[in-house]
Amino acid sequence: MKISKFFKNLGIYSIAIAMTTVSIHAPVMADTIDTQALAMQVELQMQRDDVRSLMARDDVRESLLAYGVSAADLDNRIDNLTESELVQIQNQLELLPAGGSAVGIVVGIILIFVLLDLLGATNVFPAI
């Protein structure tokens, strides 16, 4: 008796199921990605990796730790650098001598502290 009642209402059930499945739409968001935007993202990531490799050097890490900058804060700050800040760091790194003279290392560390001070990670130069 119950099975025959189910079959009587089978048409109503199938219509209800069809209406609910047809009326549900998942939001779709798609956009084209141009090659230039994709190349810029890759270039920014490469610049971040270059800065990370510079900061990964033992002498630079020790200097930053001496000033109270932790490695986690440093990595977080590198991730949050804007495009213009990354370009500015890259330009300064290109001007430094390749031999790693004492003057170049000191200038590089001072540049790093100025950038970290501008970003608010340290307070080495209170006038900035």
Coordinates of N, CA and C in Angstrom, one line a residue:
M1 N 0.8 -1.2 0.0 CA 0.0 0.0 0.0 C 0.9 1.3 0.0
K2 N 1.9 1.3 0.8 CA 2.8 2.4 0.8 C 3.6 2.6 -0.5
I3 N 3.9 1.5 -1.1 CA 4.7 1.6 -2.4 C 3.8 2.2 -3.5
S4 N 2.6 1.8 -3.5 CA 1.7 2.3 -4.6 C 1.4 3.8 -4.3
K5 N 1.4 4.2 -3.1 CA 1.2 5.7 -2.8 C 2.5 6.4 -3.2
F6 N 3.6 5.8 -3.1 CA 4.9 6.5 -3.5 C 4.9 6.6 -5.0
F7 N 4.5 5.6 -5.7 CA 4.5 5.7 -7.2 C 3.4 6.7 -7.7
K8 N 2.3 6.9 -7.0 CA 1.3 7.9 -7.4 C 2.0 9.3 -7.3
N9 N 2.7 9.5 -6.3 CA 3.4 10.8 -6.1 C 4.7 10.9 -6.7
L10 N 5.2 9.9 -7.5 CA 6.5 9.9 -8.1 C 6.6 11.1 -9.1
G11 N 5.6 11.4 -9.8 CA 5.6 12.5 -10.7 C 5.8 13.8 -10.0
I12 N 5.2 14.0 -8.9 CA 5.3 15.2 -8.1 C 6.7 15.3 -7.5
Y13 N 7.3 14.2 -7.0 CA 8.6 14.2 -6.5 C 9.7 14.5 -7.6
S14 N 9.5 13.9 -8.7 CA 10.5 14.2 -9.8 C 10.4 15.6 -10.3
I15 N 9.3 16.2 -10.4 CA 9.1 17.6 -10.7 C 9.8 18.5 -9.7
A16 N 9.6 18.2 -8.4 CA 10.2 19.0 -7.4 C 11.7 18.9 -7.4
I17 N 12.2 17.8 -7.6 CA 13.7 17.6 -7.6 C 14.2 18.3 -8.9
A18 N 13.6 18.2 -10.0 CA 14.0 18.8 -11.2 C 14.0 20.4 -11.1
M19 N 13.0 20.9 -10.4 CA 12.9 22.4 -10.2 C 14.0 22.9 -9.3
T20 N 14.3 22.1 -8.3 CA 15.4 22.6 -7.3 C 16.8 22.5 -8.0
T21 N 17.0 21.4 -8.7 CA 18.3 21.3 -9.3 C 18.5 22.3 -10.5
V22 N 17.5 22.6 -11.2 CA 17.6 23.6 -12.3 C 17.8 25.0 -11.8
S23 N 17.1 25.3 -10.6 CA 17.2 26.6 -10.1 C 18.4 27.0 -9.4
I24 N 19.3 26.0 -9.0 CA 20.5 26.3 -8.3 C 21.6 26.5 -9.3
H25 N 22.2 27.7 -9.2 CA 23.3 28.1 -10.1 C 24.5 28.5 -9.2
A26 N 25.6 28.0 -9.6 CA 26.8 28.4 -8.9 C 27.4 29.6 -9.5
P27 N 27.8 30.6 -8.7 CA 28.4 31.8 -9.3 C 29.7 31.5 -10.0
V28 N 29.8 32.0 -11.2 CA 31.0 31.8 -12.0 C 31.7 33.1 -12.2
M29 N 33.0 33.1 -11.9 CA 33.7 34.4 -12.1 C 35.0 34.0 -13.0
A30 N 35.0 34.5 -14.2 CA 36.2 34.2 -15.0 C 36.5 35.5 -15.7
D31 N 37.8 35.7 -16.0 CA 38.3 36.8 -16.7 C 39.6 36.4 -17.4
T32 N 39.8 37.1 -18.5 CA 41.0 36.8 -19.2 C 42.2 37.4 -18.5
I33 N 43.3 36.7 -18.6 CA 44.6 37.2 -18.0 C 45.5 37.5 -19.2
D34 N 45.9 38.8 -19.2 CA 46.8 39.1 -20.3 C 48.3 38.7 -19.9
T35 N 49.1 38.6 -20.9 CA 50.4 38.1 -20.7 C 51.3 39.1 -19.9
Q36 N 51.0 40.4 -20.1 CA 51.8 41.4 -19.4 C 51.5 41.3 -17.9
A37 N 50.3 41.2 -17.5 CA 50.0 41.1 -16.1 C 50.6 39.8 -15.5
L38 N 50.6 38.7 -16.2 CA 51.1 37.5 -15.7 C 52.7 37.6 -15.6
A39 N 53.3 38.3 -16.6 CA 54.7 38.5 -16.5 C 55.1 39.4 -15.4
M40 N 54.3 40.4 -15.1 CA 54.6 41.3 -13.9 C 54.5 40.6 -12.6
Q41 N 53.5 39.6 -12.5 CA 53.4 38.8 -11.3 C 54.6 38.0 -11.1
V42 N 55.1 37.4 -12.2 CA 56.3 36.5 -12.1 C 57.5 37.3 -11.8
E43 N 57.6 38.5 -12.4 CA 58.8 39.4 -12.1 C 58.8 39.9 -10.6
L44 N 57.6 40.2 -10.1 CA 57.5 40.6 -8.7 C 57.9 39.5 -7.8
Q45 N 57.5 38.3 -8.1 CA 57.9 37.1 -7.3 C 59.4 36.9 -7.3
M46 N 60.0 37.1 -8.5 CA 61.4 36.9 -8.6 C 62.2 38.0 -7.8
Q47 N 61.6 39.2 -7.8 CA 62.3 40.3 -7.0 C 62.1 40.0 -5.5
R48 N 61.0 39.5 -5.1 CA 60.8 39.1 -3.7 C 61.8 38.0 -3.3
D49 N 62.0 37.0 -4.2 CA 62.9 35.9 -4.0 C 64.4 36.4 -3.9
D50 N 64.7 37.4 -4.7 CA 66.1 38.0 -4.7 C 66.3 38.7 -3.3
V51 N 65.3 39.5 -2.9 CA 65.4 40.1 -1.6 C 65.5 39.1 -0.4
R52 N 64.7 38.0 -0.6 CA 64.8 37.0 0.5 C 66.1 36.3 0.5
S53 N 66.7 36.1 -0.7 CA 68.0 35.5 -0.7 C 69.1 36.4 -0.1
L54 N 68.9 37.7 -0.3 CA 69.9 38.6 0.3 C 69.7 38.6 1.9
M55 N 68.5 38.6 2.3 CA 68.2 38.6 3.7 C 68.5 37.2 4.4
A56 N 68.7 36.2 3.6 CA 69.0 34.8 4.1 C 70.5 34.7 4.4
R57 N 71.3 35.6 4.0 CA 72.7 35.5 4.3 C 72.9 35.6 5.8
D58 N 73.9 34.9 6.3 CA 74.1 34.8 7.7 C 74.5 36.2 8.3
D59 N 75.3 37.0 7.6 CA 75.8 38.2 8.2 C 74.6 39.2 8.2
V60 N 73.7 39.2 7.2 CA 72.6 40.1 7.2 C 71.6 39.7 8.3
R61 N 71.3 38.4 8.5 CA 70.4 37.9 9.5 C 70.9 38.3 10.9
E62 N 72.2 38.1 11.1 CA 72.8 38.4 12.4 C 72.7 39.9 12.7
S63 N 72.9 40.7 11.7 CA 72.8 42.2 11.9 C 71.4 42.6 12.3
L64 N 70.4 42.0 11.6 CA 69.0 42.3 11.8 C 68.6 41.8 13.2
L65 N 69.0 40.6 13.5 CA 68.7 40.0 14.9 C 69.3 40.9 16.0
A66 N 70.5 41.5 15.7 CA 71.1 42.3 16.7 C 70.3 43.6 17.0
Y67 N 69.5 44.0 16.0 CA 68.6 45.2 16.1 C 67.2 44.8 16.5
G68 N 67.0 43.5 16.8 CA 65.7 43.1 17.3 C 64.7 42.7 16.2
V69 N 65.1 42.5 15.0 CA 64.1 42.2 13.9 C 64.1 40.6 13.8
S70 N 63.0 40.0 14.0 CA 62.9 38.6 13.9 C 62.8 38.1 12.5
A71 N 63.1 36.9 12.3 CA 63.1 36.3 10.9 C 61.6 36.3 10.4
A72 N 60.7 36.0 11.3 CA 59.3 35.9 10.8 C 58.8 37.3 10.4
D73 N 59.2 38.3 11.2 CA 58.8 39.7 10.8 C 59.4 40.1 9.5
L74 N 60.6 39.7 9.3 CA 61.3 40.0 8.0 C 60.6 39.4 6.8
D75 N 60.3 38.1 6.9 CA 59.6 37.4 5.8 C 58.2 38.0 5.6
N76 N 57.6 38.4 6.7 CA 56.2 39.0 6.5 C 56.3 40.4 5.8
R77 N 57.4 41.1 6.2 CA 57.5 42.4 5.6 C 57.9 42.3 4.1
I78 N 58.7 41.3 3.7 CA 59.1 41.1 2.3 C 57.8 40.8 1.5
D79 N 57.0 39.9 2.1 CA 55.7 39.6 1.4 C 54.8 40.8 1.2
N80 N 54.9 41.8 2.1 CA 54.0 42.9 2.0 C 54.6 44.1 1.3
L81 N 55.8 44.0 0.7 CA 56.4 45.1 0.0 C 55.6 45.3 -1.3
T82 N 55.5 46.6 -1.7 CA 54.8 46.9 -2.9 C 55.7 46.8 -4.1
E83 N 55.2 47.0 -5.2 CA 56.0 46.9 -6.5 C 57.1 48.0 -6.5
S84 N 56.7 49.2 -6.1 CA 57.7 50.3 -6.2 C 58.8 50.1 -5.1
E85 N 58.4 49.5 -4.0 CA 59.5 49.3 -2.9 C 60.4 48.2 -3.4
L86 N 59.9 47.2 -4.1 CA 60.8 46.1 -4.6 C 61.7 46.6 -5.7
V87 N 61.2 47.5 -6.5 CA 62.0 48.1 -7.6 C 63.1 49.0 -7.0
Q88 N 62.7 49.7 -5.9 CA 63.7 50.6 -5.3 C 64.8 49.7 -4.6
I89 N 64.5 48.6 -4.0 CA 65.5 47.8 -3.4 C 66.4 47.2 -4.5
Q90 N 65.7 46.7 -5.6 CA 66.5 46.1 -6.7 C 67.5 47.1 -7.3
N91 N 67.0 48.4 -7.4 CA 67.9 49.4 -8.0 C 69.1 49.7 -7.0
Q92 N 68.8 49.7 -5.7 CA 69.9 49.9 -4.8 C 70.9 48.8 -4.8
L93 N 70.4 47.5 -4.9 CA 71.2 46.4 -4.9 C 72.1 46.4 -6.1
E94 N 71.6 46.8 -7.3 CA 72.4 46.9 -8.5 C 73.6 47.9 -8.4
L95 N 73.4 48.9 -7.6 CA 74.4 49.9 -7.4 C 75.5 49.5 -6.5
L96 N 75.3 48.5 -5.6 CA 76.3 48.1 -4.7 C 77.4 47.3 -5.4
P97 N 78.6 47.4 -4.9 CA 79.7 46.7 -5.6 C 79.5 45.2 -5.4
A98 N 79.9 44.4 -6.4 CA 79.7 43.0 -6.4 C 80.7 42.3 -5.5
G99 N 81.8 42.9 -5.1 CA 82.8 42.2 -4.3 C 82.4 42.1 -2.8
G100 N 81.4 42.9 -2.4 CA 81.0 42.9 -1.0 C 81.9 43.5 -0.1
S101 N 82.4 44.7 -0.5 CA 83.3 45.4 0.4 C 82.6 45.8 1.7
A102 N 83.4 46.2 2.7 CA 82.9 46.6 4.0 C 82.0 47.8 3.8
V103 N 82.3 48.7 3.0 CA 81.5 49.9 2.8 C 80.1 49.5 2.1
G104 N 80.2 48.6 1.2 CA 79.0 48.1 0.5 C 78.1 47.4 1.5
I105 N 78.7 46.6 2.3 CA 77.9 45.8 3.3 C 77.2 46.8 4.3
V106 N 78.0 47.8 4.7 CA 77.4 48.8 5.7 C 76.3 49.6 5.0
V107 N 76.5 50.0 3.8 CA 75.5 50.7 3.0 C 74.2 49.8 2.8
G108 N 74.5 48.6 2.5 CA 73.3 47.7 2.3 C 72.5 47.5 3.6
I109 N 73.2 47.3 4.7 CA 72.5 47.1 5.9 C 71.8 48.4 6.3
I110 N 72.4 49.5 6.1 CA 71.7 50.8 6.4 C 70.4 50.9 5.5
L111 N 70.6 50.6 4.3 CA 69.4 50.6 3.4 C 68.3 49.7 3.9
I112 N 68.7 48.5 4.3 CA 67.7 47.6 4.8 C 67.0 48.2 6.0
F113 N 67.8 48.8 6.9 CA 67.2 49.4 8.1 C 66.3 50.5 7.8
V114 N 66.7 51.3 6.8 CA 65.8 52.5 6.4 C 64.5 51.9 5.9
L115 N 64.5 50.9 5.0 CA 63.3 50.3 4.5 C 62.4 49.7 5.6
L116 N 63.1 49.0 6.5 CA 62.3 48.4 7.6 C 61.7 49.5 8.5
D117 N 62.5 50.6 8.7 CA 61.9 51.7 9.5 C 60.8 52.3 8.8
L118 N 60.8 52.5 7.4 CA 59.7 53.1 6.7 C 58.5 52.2 6.8
L119 N 58.7 50.9 6.8 CA 57.6 49.9 6.9 C 57.0 49.8 8.3
G120 N 57.8 50.3 9.3 CA 57.3 50.2 10.6 C 57.7 49.0 11.4
A121 N 58.6 48.2 10.8 CA 59.1 47.0 11.5 C 60.1 47.3 12.6
T122 N 60.9 48.4 12.4 CA 61.8 48.8 13.5 C 61.7 50.3 13.7
N123 N 62.4 50.7 14.7 CA 62.4 52.2 15.0 C 63.9 52.6 15.2
V124 N 64.7 52.3 14.3 CA 66.2 52.6 14.3 C 66.4 54.0 14.1
F125 N 65.7 54.6 13.1 CA 65.9 56.0 12.8 C 64.6 56.7 13.2
P126 N 64.4 57.3 14.3 CA 63.2 57.9 14.8 C 62.8 59.1 14.0
A127 N 63.7 59.8 13.3 CA 63.4 61.0 12.5 C 62.7 60.7 11.2
I128 N 62.7 59.4 10.7 CA 62.1 59.1 9.5 C 60.7 58.8 9.6

